[in-house]
Amino acid sequence: MPYDLIIRNGRIIDGSGIPAFRGDVAISGGRIVEIGRLSGEARRVLDADGRVVAPGIVDNHTHYDAQVTWDPLCTYSCYHGATTVVIGNCSLALAPAHAEDREPLAGVLSRVEAIPLEAIRAGVTWSWETIPQYMDALDRRLGVNVACLIGHSAVRRYVMGEASQERHATDDEVAAMKAIVREGLEAGAIGVSFERNFRHFDWNGRLAPTNVAADEEIFAVASVVDEVGRGVIQCGGDRDLGVRIATSSGRPVFYGNITQQAIAPNRWRERLAETESLQRQGYRAYQFVMPRPGDLRFTLKTAQHFDTMPTWRSVMMLPLEERKRAFRDPETRARLHVEAVETPPNPNLGGDFTRRWDLCFVHRPALPGHQDLKGKSVAQIAGEQGRDVLDVFLDLALEEDLETVFERREVNSDEAAMAALLTSPHMVIGQSDGGAHVVFRTDYSYSTYMLSHWVREKGIMSLEEAIRKLTFVPASLFGLYDRGLVRPGMAADLMVFDPETIGPLEPEEADDLPGGATRRKQLAQDIEWTVVNGEVLLEEGEHTGVYPGKVARSGSPAAAAAG
Ligand SMILES: [Zn+2]
């Protein structure tokens, strides 16, 4: 019998971390069947000479819950080699849902994760009530594999209705939630997610349901994964709660992410030490690190970055013409200077402006005559011109009618700190938030950024190690035991790419959301083929028209066979 597919002559990087080797990969029935120098026939042959054949990326923290129902490819993660995405994070999900829960669930997902509500309303065709029904509905048409976490906010809403955003649960309600979580896990959901973030509101200014829960409820609902003996726990927003869950559960617990921040330069070290210490004690406590630098772009038309400073806040609230007058007024400017240049930042004040004018760059000058300033920091320009930083900043913006696009590079921008985090065996690479914050962020390109910037350009780790961290590690931690390795018997999820040229392309704007809303689109170059369950999903970045994805259900193949 011929194989379904052979990928010939590739440099196989199998995801385990062992050195790359030359060979062919044969696939039949959606699984890898042989690896080596193979002579058998195949219905389709791909020549991967000069290319790397690696497991597909496991995009381990996304919010495609709504989008996947109208976009089974989960764009744009799939363009960066993702063959599996994890949805249902941060307590947010679209199942279970009574008919009357649909609008509230859409609203909270939209508000918390910055997904246009019109897109969810126009795009989602609700055809499920329970979690197993939702997974079955997805299973009918998927481009990539989707692994589902059970969202506590959705479960709480389903059990408690409006009261889910108002009060603690009764014992009976907690028992009902536990039963729903158990049913979801037994149907193959890969875990349960919570959030404790008192800034996560719906469009009516009410807290998302999970935030109203008492600790006892969260611990009770989380304990179902231990009872079932399968699944992970994700809990964002409150590290203390996350650590307490991690030290009371035997399951993997994802309790946050570590960022390097200019405002608190040593905080990442303390957070890394904490995770390391928990893991050394035997707890399965994990945090994510995002390889991409934060690129907060703003203009003085809409920026909220200065809101912690009183004069700035009141000036930024003024209508545009009055605001420009205020920026020109010497007295006001003197006060703005005291606040944004002379006063040191307060690291304990959430989101305080860092006063790091050396990390505030002119991203896109509006006037042709200012193009030489592009890419320079405000501090650098001030130095060159012998002027004050605030005068440089405000005068440039005023000359350009506040159209100048600035960029703050203060998060994940210190390369030494980032190299330490990314190479640490205690950190998990990811948390792309794919499908969320669609207007501003493109962190779903983290995989191609990792392979181009950190591996090829900076050489902080070998390609083999980077692939292991992007595939085998997350597949293992999330219980996806038949993915994340190029090995006979494993699902044939593969990416074939040119290691010399792979990388993310410049972001652009796309207006492809249902209802016409726009989002930020970033594609990648030189991923030749992306293979999902043995079928070529993307060829040179183009969808081939097939839908080979599956709901990736938890549990080992052996456990499934044992029934
Ligand atoms: Zn999230």
Tab-separated table of N, CA, C and O and ligand atoms in Angstrom, residues 61 63 90 113 433, ligand 1:
chain	number	residue	atom	x	y	z
A	61	HIS	N	-1.963	29.575	24.117
A	61	HIS	CA	-2.909	30.444	24.847
A	61	HIS	C	-3.549	31.397	23.845
A	61	HIS	O	-2.967	32.393	23.450
A	63	HIS	N	-7.536	33.023	22.090
A	63	HIS	CA	-8.960	33.311	22.313
A	63	HIS	C	-9.714	33.207	20.989
A	63	HIS	O	-10.455	34.110	20.615
A	90	CYS	N	-8.489	32.108	30.202
A	90	CYS	CA	-8.879	33.264	31.018
A	90	CYS	C	-10.348	33.212	31.421
A	90	CYS	O	-10.986	34.257	31.541
A	113	GLU	N	-11.274	40.753	25.835
A	113	GLU	CA	-10.210	40.393	24.892
A	113	GLU	C	-10.142	41.305	23.673
A	113	GLU	O	-9.433	41.012	22.712
A	433	ASP	N	-2.223	35.018	22.808
A	433	ASP	CA	-3.527	35.701	22.797
A	433	ASP	C	-4.090	35.793	21.370
A	433	ASP	O	-4.821	36.735	21.061
B	1	ZN	ZN	-5.951	35.276	27.665
